Amino acid sequence: MSPVKDQYKYRLFLCLLSLFAALSPIAAASFGAANISFHDVVQAIGQHLSWQDNAQSSGITERIVFELRFPRIVLAFVAGAGLALAGSVLQTVTRNPLADPYLFGISSGASFGAVLVFSFLSSGLFNLTQGTAMSLGQLEWWSWQNLLLPIGAFAGASLSVLLVLSLSGLGRSSQIERMLLSGVATSFLFGSLTSLLLYFSSPQATASVLFWSLGSFAKANWTGVILPSVIVLGSLAIIVVFKRQIVALQAGDETAHTLGVNVAKLRLNMLLLCSLITAVLVASCGGIGFVGLMIPHCVRLLFPGRQPMIVTAIVGGLFMVWIDVVARCILGNQELPVGIITAAIGSVFFLFILRYRR
């Protein structure tokens, strides 16, 4: 394809993506247990912006839309954008198309850190051993207990990254080939440690943490989306600033060195940044896998030779918004964890990549 046609295709895709991104929140808010049409959502938005309180039914609709559905749509978008962004950066800096926060062991490390915080605070704050576990979404964002969850998750994710780097070897040539296998081993390690912590918790606490670990936006609220949004937007800004150096790693470490890139420092910093993104998202909505694997590949298939980080983030966010719609509508009387759906789709996608690469 000629550069002119490629540029035209890219701009057309951006226009369609912008239109879809503008309509998706309104359309997604119309799905759920309560029957709310697209027109009712638009009307509720108009009443909310004009500060009018007309009929009682309209007031109930407005509360459902703005207090229940819009916060989870925002959190789903932020989570999808952050995971897609982290996956794209991991695949670039490791030059491994199968790299993903979930497969890399970062999500498992973050989950272990968050559950470890639960266990240490079980005696008085969360009381896991007495069966009065408090879900992550029920905590206020400004409370120090809730701030400990991202800190614990980030500590676990960082420990996972350092463990992967140490297992994959210090040599540049061996590090790339062994990194994914080290990530899988680390993922199983932290997964087993998390299971051990849950084994000594009460059944009620275990059920609560297990549902959270599978990924859910059911407890989303406006205060709870502040920290993930700030972290993801800030990380996106940092990644865009260092985009040239990140892309240079695709040509190889030696080529990047000749271009003036400090490969070891940049790779470690980007891995820690991906750990921060994953940790905050895990603490907010649990472990959601394979999003960072699928979305960057789909974007690269649409635009070969490009690395549109912002487009990748938007596509990941929209993907997660509609996965959440499927999760809360696929079963009649209950909500399915989004991690189950992404794992089912991602496993098939993973096998497709393996077959395609062979």
CSV table of C-alpha atoms in Angstrom, one decimal:
chain,number,residue,atom,x,y,z
A,1,MET,CA,0.0,0.0,0.0
A,2,SER,CA,1.3,3.5,-0.9
A,3,PRO,CA,2.1,5.9,1.9
A,4,VAL,CA,-0.7,8.2,0.7
A,5,LYS,CA,-3.3,5.4,1.0
A,6,ASP,CA,-1.8,4.3,4.3
A,7,GLN,CA,-2.2,7.8,5.7
A,8,TYR,CA,-5.7,8.0,4.4
A,9,LYS,CA,-6.6,4.6,6.0
A,10,TYR,CA,-5.1,5.8,9.3
A,11,ARG,CA,-7.0,9.0,9.3
A,12,LEU,CA,-10.3,7.3,8.4
A,13,PHE,CA,-9.7,4.8,11.2
A,14,LEU,CA,-9.1,7.6,13.6
A,15,CYS,CA,-12.4,9.3,12.6
A,16,LEU,CA,-14.4,6.1,13.0
A,17,LEU,CA,-12.6,5.3,16.3
A,18,SER,CA,-13.4,8.8,17.6
A,19,LEU,CA,-17.1,8.4,16.7
A,20,PHE,CA,-17.3,4.9,18.2
A,21,ALA,CA,-15.5,6.2,21.4
A,22,ALA,CA,-18.1,9.0,21.7
A,23,LEU,CA,-21.1,6.7,21.3
A,24,SER,CA,-19.9,3.8,23.3
A,25,PRO,CA,-20.4,5.2,26.8
A,26,ILE,CA,-24.0,6.1,26.1
A,27,ALA,CA,-24.7,2.8,24.4
A,28,ALA,CA,-23.0,0.8,27.1
A,29,ALA,CA,-24.9,2.6,29.8
A,30,SER,CA,-28.2,1.4,28.3
A,31,PHE,CA,-27.3,-2.3,29.1
A,32,GLY,CA,-27.8,-3.8,32.5
A,33,ALA,CA,-30.3,-5.2,34.9
A,34,ALA,CA,-32.5,-2.1,34.7
A,35,ASN,CA,-34.1,-1.6,31.3
A,36,ILE,CA,-32.8,1.8,30.1
A,37,SER,CA,-33.0,2.7,26.5
A,38,PHE,CA,-30.4,4.8,24.5
A,39,HIS,CA,-32.8,7.7,24.5
A,40,ASP,CA,-33.3,7.5,28.2
A,41,VAL,CA,-29.5,7.7,28.8
A,42,VAL,CA,-29.3,10.7,26.5
A,43,GLN,CA,-32.2,12.3,28.4
A,44,ALA,CA,-30.6,11.6,31.7
A,45,ILE,CA,-27.3,13.2,30.6
A,46,GLY,CA,-29.2,16.3,29.5
A,47,GLN,CA,-31.0,16.5,32.8
A,48,HIS,CA,-27.8,16.1,34.7
A,49,LEU,CA,-26.0,18.7,32.7
A,50,SER,CA,-28.9,21.2,33.0
A,51,TRP,CA,-29.4,20.4,36.7
A,52,GLN,CA,-33.0,19.7,36.2
A,53,ASP,CA,-35.0,17.2,38.3
A,54,ASN,CA,-38.2,16.5,36.5
A,55,ALA,CA,-40.0,13.2,37.0
A,56,GLN,CA,-39.2,10.7,39.8
A,57,SER,CA,-38.6,8.0,37.2
A,58,SER,CA,-36.2,10.2,35.4
A,59,GLY,CA,-34.4,10.9,38.6
A,60,ILE,CA,-34.0,7.2,39.3
A,61,THR,CA,-32.7,6.7,35.7
A,62,GLU,CA,-30.2,9.5,36.2
A,63,ARG,CA,-28.9,8.0,39.4
A,64,ILE,CA,-28.5,4.6,37.8
A,65,VAL,CA,-26.7,6.1,34.9
A,66,PHE,CA,-24.4,8.4,36.7
A,67,GLU,CA,-23.8,6.6,40.0
A,68,LEU,CA,-23.7,3.0,38.9
A,69,ARG,CA,-23.1,2.6,35.2
A,70,PHE,CA,-20.9,5.5,34.2
A,71,PRO,CA,-18.3,4.9,36.9
A,72,ARG,CA,-17.9,1.3,35.9
A,73,ILE,CA,-17.7,2.3,32.2
A,74,VAL,CA,-14.9,4.8,33.0
A,75,LEU,CA,-13.0,2.3,35.2
A,76,ALA,CA,-13.4,-0.4,32.4
A,77,PHE,CA,-12.1,2.1,29.8
A,78,VAL,CA,-9.1,3.1,32.0
A,79,ALA,CA,-8.3,-0.6,32.8
A,80,GLY,CA,-8.5,-1.6,29.2
A,81,ALA,CA,-6.4,1.3,28.1
A,82,GLY,CA,-3.8,0.7,30.8
A,83,LEU,CA,-3.4,-3.0,30.1
A,84,ALA,CA,-3.2,-2.5,26.4
A,85,LEU,CA,-0.6,0.2,26.8
A,86,ALA,CA,1.4,-2.0,29.2
A,87,GLY,CA,1.2,-4.9,26.8
A,88,SER,CA,2.4,-2.8,23.9
A,89,VAL,CA,5.4,-1.5,25.8
A,90,LEU,CA,6.3,-4.9,27.1
A,91,GLN,CA,6.2,-6.4,23.7
A,92,THR,CA,8.4,-3.6,22.3
A,93,VAL,CA,11.1,-3.4,25.0
A,94,THR,CA,11.4,-7.2,25.3
A,95,ARG,CA,11.0,-7.7,21.5
A,96,ASN,CA,8.7,-10.6,22.4
A,97,PRO,CA,5.2,-10.5,20.7
A,98,LEU,CA,3.9,-12.8,23.4
A,99,ALA,CA,4.7,-10.5,26.3
A,100,ASP,CA,1.8,-9.4,28.4
A,101,PRO,CA,1.3,-8.2,32.0
A,102,TYR,CA,-0.6,-11.4,32.7
A,103,LEU,CA,1.8,-13.9,31.0
A,104,PHE,CA,4.8,-11.9,32.2
A,105,GLY,CA,3.9,-12.5,35.9
A,106,ILE,CA,3.3,-8.9,36.7
A,107,SER,CA,-0.5,-9.4,37.3
A,108,SER,CA,0.2,-12.4,39.6
A,109,GLY,CA,2.8,-10.5,41.6
A,110,ALA,CA,0.4,-7.5,41.9
A,111,SER,CA,-2.4,-9.9,43.1
A,112,PHE,CA,-0.1,-11.5,45.6
A,113,GLY,CA,0.9,-8.1,47.0
A,114,ALA,CA,-2.7,-6.9,47.3
A,115,VAL,CA,-3.9,-10.2,49.0
A,116,LEU,CA,-0.9,-9.9,51.3
A,117,VAL,CA,-2.1,-6.5,52.4
A,118,PHE,CA,-5.5,-8.1,53.1
A,119,SER,CA,-3.9,-10.7,55.2
A,120,PHE,CA,-1.7,-8.4,57.2
A,121,LEU,CA,-4.6,-6.1,57.9
A,122,SER,CA,-7.0,-8.9,58.7
A,123,SER,CA,-6.9,-8.6,62.4
A,124,GLY,CA,-8.8,-5.2,62.7
A,125,LEU,CA,-9.4,-3.6,59.4
A,126,PHE,CA,-10.4,-6.3,56.9
A,127,ASN,CA,-10.8,-9.2,59.4
A,128,LEU,CA,-10.4,-11.9,56.8
A,129,THR,CA,-10.1,-14.6,59.5
A,130,GLN,CA,-13.4,-13.6,61.0
A,131,GLY,CA,-15.3,-13.7,57.8
A,132,THR,CA,-16.1,-10.0,57.4
A,133,ALA,CA,-14.0,-9.3,54.4
A,134,MET,CA,-14.4,-5.9,52.7
A,135,SER,CA,-14.2,-5.7,48.9
A,136,LEU,CA,-11.7,-3.3,47.3
A,137,GLY,CA,-14.5,-1.3,45.7
A,138,GLN,CA,-16.1,-0.6,49.1
A,139,LEU,CA,-13.2,1.4,50.4
A,140,GLU,CA,-12.9,5.1,49.9
A,141,TRP,CA,-10.0,6.2,47.7
A,142,TRP,CA,-8.7,8.7,50.3
A,143,SER,CA,-8.5,6.2,53.2
A,144,TRP,CA,-5.0,5.0,54.0
A,145,GLN,CA,-6.2,1.4,54.0
A,146,ASN,CA,-7.1,1.7,50.3
A,147,LEU,CA,-3.8,3.4,49.5
A,148,LEU,CA,-2.0,0.4,50.9
A,149,LEU,CA,-3.6,-1.9,48.3
A,150,PRO,CA,-1.9,-0.2,45.3
A,151,ILE,CA,1.4,0.1,47.3
A,152,GLY,CA,1.3,-3.6,48.1
A,153,ALA,CA,0.3,-4.5,44.6
A,154,PHE,CA,3.1,-2.4,43.2
A,155,ALA,CA,5.6,-4.0,45.5
A,156,GLY,CA,4.5,-7.5,44.4
A,157,ALA,CA,4.6,-6.5,40.7
A,158,SER,CA,8.0,-4.9,41.1
A,159,LEU,CA,9.3,-8.0,42.8
A,160,SER,CA,7.9,-10.1,40.0
A,161,VAL,CA,9.7,-7.9,37.4
A,162,LEU,CA,13.0,-8.2,39.3
A,163,LEU,CA,12.6,-11.9,39.6
A,164,VAL,CA,11.9,-12.3,35.9
A,165,LEU,CA,15.0,-10.2,35.0
A,166,SER,CA,17.2,-12.2,37.4
A,167,LEU,CA,15.9,-15.6,36.0
A,168,SER,CA,16.2,-14.5,32.4
A,169,GLY,CA,19.9,-13.8,32.7
A,170,LEU,CA,22.0,-10.7,32.5
A,171,GLY,CA,23.2,-11.3,29.0
A,172,ARG,CA,21.4,-9.4,26.3
A,173,SER,CA,21.1,-12.3,24.0
A,174,SER,CA,19.8,-14.8,26.5
A,175,GLN,CA,17.6,-12.3,28.3
A,176,ILE,CA,15.1,-11.8,25.5
A,177,GLU,CA,14.6,-15.5,24.7
A,178,ARG,CA,14.2,-16.6,28.3
A,179,MET,CA,12.1,-13.7,29.6
A,180,LEU,CA,8.7,-15.1,28.7
A,181,LEU,CA,9.4,-18.5,30.2
A,182,SER,CA,10.7,-16.8,33.4
A,183,GLY,CA,7.5,-14.7,33.5
A,184,VAL,CA,5.3,-17.8,33.2
A,185,ALA,CA,7.3,-19.5,36.0
A,186,THR,CA,7.0,-16.4,38.2
A,187,SER,CA,3.3,-16.2,37.5
A,188,PHE,CA,2.8,-19.8,38.8
A,189,LEU,CA,5.0,-19.0,41.8
A,190,PHE,CA,3.0,-15.9,42.9
A,191,GLY,CA,-0.2,-17.7,42.0
A,192,SER,CA,0.6,-20.5,44.4
A,193,LEU,CA,1.6,-18.0,47.2
A,194,THR,CA,-1.7,-16.2,46.7
A,195,SER,CA,-3.6,-19.5,47.0
A,196,LEU,CA,-1.7,-20.3,50.1
A,197,LEU,CA,-2.8,-17.0,51.7
A,198,LEU,CA,-6.4,-17.6,50.7
A,199,TYR,CA,-6.3,-21.1,52.1
A,200,PHE,CA,-5.8,-19.7,55.6
A,201,SER,CA,-8.6,-17.1,55.2
A,202,SER,CA,-12.2,-17.6,56.0
A,203,PRO,CA,-14.6,-19.0,53.3
A,204,GLN,CA,-16.4,-15.7,53.1
A,205,ALA,CA,-13.2,-13.8,52.6
A,206,THR,CA,-11.9,-16.3,50.1
A,207,ALA,CA,-15.0,-16.0,48.0
A,208,SER,CA,-14.8,-12.2,48.1
A,209,VAL,CA,-11.2,-12.1,47.1
A,210,LEU,CA,-11.6,-14.8,44.5
A,211,PHE,CA,-14.4,-12.9,42.7
A,212,TRP,CA,-12.2,-9.8,42.8
A,213,SER,CA,-9.2,-11.6,41.5
A,214,LEU,CA,-11.2,-12.8,38.4
A,215,GLY,CA,-11.8,-9.1,37.5
A,216,SER,CA,-14.9,-7.1,38.0
A,217,PHE,CA,-16.0,-3.5,37.8
A,218,ALA,CA,-19.2,-4.0,39.9
A,219,LYS,CA,-17.9,-1.9,42.8
A,220,ALA,CA,-16.8,1.0,40.7
A,221,ASN,CA,-17.5,4.5,42.0
A,222,TRP,CA,-16.4,8.0,41.0
A,223,THR,CA,-13.8,8.3,43.8
A,224,GLY,CA,-12.4,4.9,43.0
A,225,VAL,CA,-11.6,5.8,39.4
A,226,ILE,CA,-9.4,8.8,40.3
A,227,LEU,CA,-6.2,7.0,41.1
A,228,PRO,CA,-6.3,4.6,38.1
A,229,SER,CA,-7.1,7.4,35.7
A,230,VAL,CA,-4.2,9.6,37.0
A,231,ILE,CA,-1.7,6.7,36.8
A,232,VAL,CA,-2.8,5.6,33.3
A,233,LEU,CA,-2.8,9.1,31.9
A,234,GLY,CA,0.5,10.0,33.5
A,235,SER,CA,2.1,6.7,32.2
A,236,LEU,CA,0.7,7.4,28.7
A,237,ALA,CA,2.3,10.8,28.8
A,238,ILE,CA,5.7,9.3,29.8
A,239,ILE,CA,5.5,6.6,27.2
A,240,VAL,CA,4.7,9.1,24.4
A,241,VAL,CA,7.7,11.3,25.5
A,242,PHE,CA,10.0,8.2,25.3
A,243,LYS,CA,8.3,6.7,22.3
A,244,ARG,CA,11.3,7.1,20.0
A,245,GLN,CA,13.7,5.4,22.4
A,246,ILE,CA,11.1,2.6,23.0
A,247,VAL,CA,10.6,2.0,19.3
A,248,ALA,CA,14.4,2.0,18.8
A,249,LEU,CA,14.6,-1.2,21.0
A,250,GLN,CA,12.8,-3.1,18.3
A,251,ALA,CA,15.8,-2.9,16.0
A,252,GLY,CA,18.0,-4.6,18.6
A,253,ASP,CA,20.0,-3.5,21.6
A,254,GLU,CA,23.1,-2.8,19.6
A,255,THR,CA,21.3,-0.6,17.1
A,256,ALA,CA,19.6,1.2,20.0
A,257,HIS,CA,23.0,1.8,21.7
A,258,THR,CA,24.3,3.4,18.5
A,259,LEU,CA,21.3,5.7,18.6
A,260,GLY,CA,22.3,6.9,22.0
A,261,VAL,CA,19.7,4.9,24.0
A,262,ASN,CA,20.6,3.5,27.4
A,263,VAL,CA,19.0,0.1,26.8
A,264,ALA,CA,19.3,-1.4,30.3
A,265,LYS,CA,18.0,1.7,32.1
A,266,LEU,CA,15.2,2.3,29.6
A,267,ARG,CA,14.1,-1.3,29.7
A,268,LEU,CA,14.1,-1.4,33.5
A,269,ASN,CA,12.2,1.9,33.8
A,270,MET,CA,9.6,0.8,31.3
A,271,LEU,CA,9.1,-2.6,33.1
A,272,LEU,CA,8.7,-0.7,36.4
A,273,LEU,CA,6.2,1.7,34.7
A,274,CYS,CA,4.2,-1.3,33.4
A,275,SER,CA,4.3,-2.8,36.9
A,276,LEU,CA,2.9,0.4,38.3
A,277,ILE,CA,0.0,0.5,35.7
A,278,THR,CA,-0.8,-3.2,36.3
A,279,ALA,CA,-0.6,-2.9,40.1
A,280,VAL,CA,-3.0,0.0,40.3
A,281,LEU,CA,-5.4,-1.7,38.0
A,282,VAL,CA,-5.2,-5.0,39.8
A,283,ALA,CA,-5.9,-3.2,43.1
A,284,SER,CA,-8.9,-1.4,41.6
A,285,CYS,CA,-10.6,-4.2,39.6
A,286,GLY,CA,-8.6,-7.4,40.0
A,287,GLY,CA,-6.6,-9.5,37.6
A,288,ILE,CA,-7.7,-9.2,33.9
A,289,GLY,CA,-5.5,-11.2,31.5
A,290,PHE,CA,-4.7,-11.2,27.8
A,291,VAL,CA,-5.9,-7.7,27.1
A,292,GLY,CA,-2.3,-6.5,26.8
A,293,LEU,CA,-1.6,-9.4,24.4
A,294,MET,CA,-4.5,-9.0,22.0
A,295,ILE,CA,-5.0,-5.3,21.6
A,296,PRO,CA,-1.4,-4.4,20.5
A,297,HIS,CA,-1.4,-7.2,18.0
A,298,CYS,CA,-4.7,-6.1,16.5
A,299,VAL,CA,-3.6,-2.5,16.2
A,300,ARG,CA,-0.3,-3.6,14.5
A,301,LEU,CA,-2.3,-5.8,12.1
A,302,LEU,CA,-4.3,-2.8,11.1
A,303,PHE,CA,-1.3,-0.5,10.8
A,304,PRO,CA,1.9,-2.5,10.1
A,305,GLY,CA,5.0,-0.6,10.8
A,306,ARG,CA,3.4,1.9,13.2
A,307,GLN,CA,3.4,2.2,17.0
A,308,PRO,CA,0.3,4.3,17.8
A,309,MET,CA,0.4,4.2,21.6
A,310,ILE,CA,-2.7,6.5,22.0
A,311,VAL,CA,-4.7,4.5,19.5
A,312,THR,CA,-3.7,1.3,21.2
A,313,ALA,CA,-4.9,2.7,24.6
A,314,ILE,CA,-8.2,3.9,23.1
A,315,VAL,CA,-8.9,0.5,21.4
A,316,GLY,CA,-8.0,-1.3,24.6
A,317,GLY,CA,-10.4,0.9,26.6
A,318,LEU,CA,-13.3,0.4,24.2
A,319,PHE,CA,-12.7,-3.3,24.1
A,320,MET,CA,-12.9,-3.5,27.9
A,321,VAL,CA,-16.0,-1.4,28.0
A,322,TRP,CA,-17.9,-3.8,25.7
A,323,ILE,CA,-16.4,-6.9,27.4
A,324,ASP,CA,-17.9,-5.5,30.6
A,325,VAL,CA,-21.3,-5.1,28.9
A,326,VAL,CA,-21.1,-8.8,27.8
A,327,ALA,CA,-20.1,-9.8,31.4
A,328,ARG,CA,-23.2,-8.2,33.0
A,329,CYS,CA,-25.7,-9.2,30.3
A,330,ILE,CA,-24.6,-12.7,29.2
A,331,LEU,CA,-26.3,-14.3,32.3
A,332,GLY,CA,-29.8,-13.4,33.3
A,333,ASN,CA,-29.6,-13.1,37.1
A,334,GLN,CA,-25.9,-12.7,37.8
A,335,GLU,CA,-22.7,-11.0,36.6
A,336,LEU,CA,-19.9,-12.9,35.1
A,337,PRO,CA,-16.3,-11.8,36.0
A,338,VAL,CA,-14.7,-10.0,33.0
A,339,GLY,CA,-11.4,-11.9,33.6
A,340,ILE,CA,-13.2,-15.2,32.6
A,341,ILE,CA,-14.3,-13.7,29.2
A,342,THR,CA,-10.9,-12.1,28.4
A,343,ALA,CA,-9.1,-15.4,29.4
A,344,ALA,CA,-11.4,-17.4,27.1
A,345,ILE,CA,-10.8,-15.0,24.1
A,346,GLY,CA,-7.2,-14.5,24.9
A,347,SER,CA,-6.3,-18.2,25.1
A,348,VAL,CA,-7.7,-18.7,21.6
A,349,PHE,CA,-5.8,-15.6,20.4
A,350,PHE,CA,-2.6,-16.9,22.0
A,351,LEU,CA,-2.9,-20.2,20.2
A,352,PHE,CA,-3.5,-18.4,16.9
A,353,ILE,CA,-0.4,-16.3,17.4
A,354,LEU,CA,1.7,-19.4,18.1
A,355,ARG,CA,0.4,-21.1,15.0
A,356,TYR,CA,0.9,-18.0,12.9
A,357,ARG,CA,4.5,-17.6,14.1
A,358,ARG,CA,5.3,-21.2,13.4
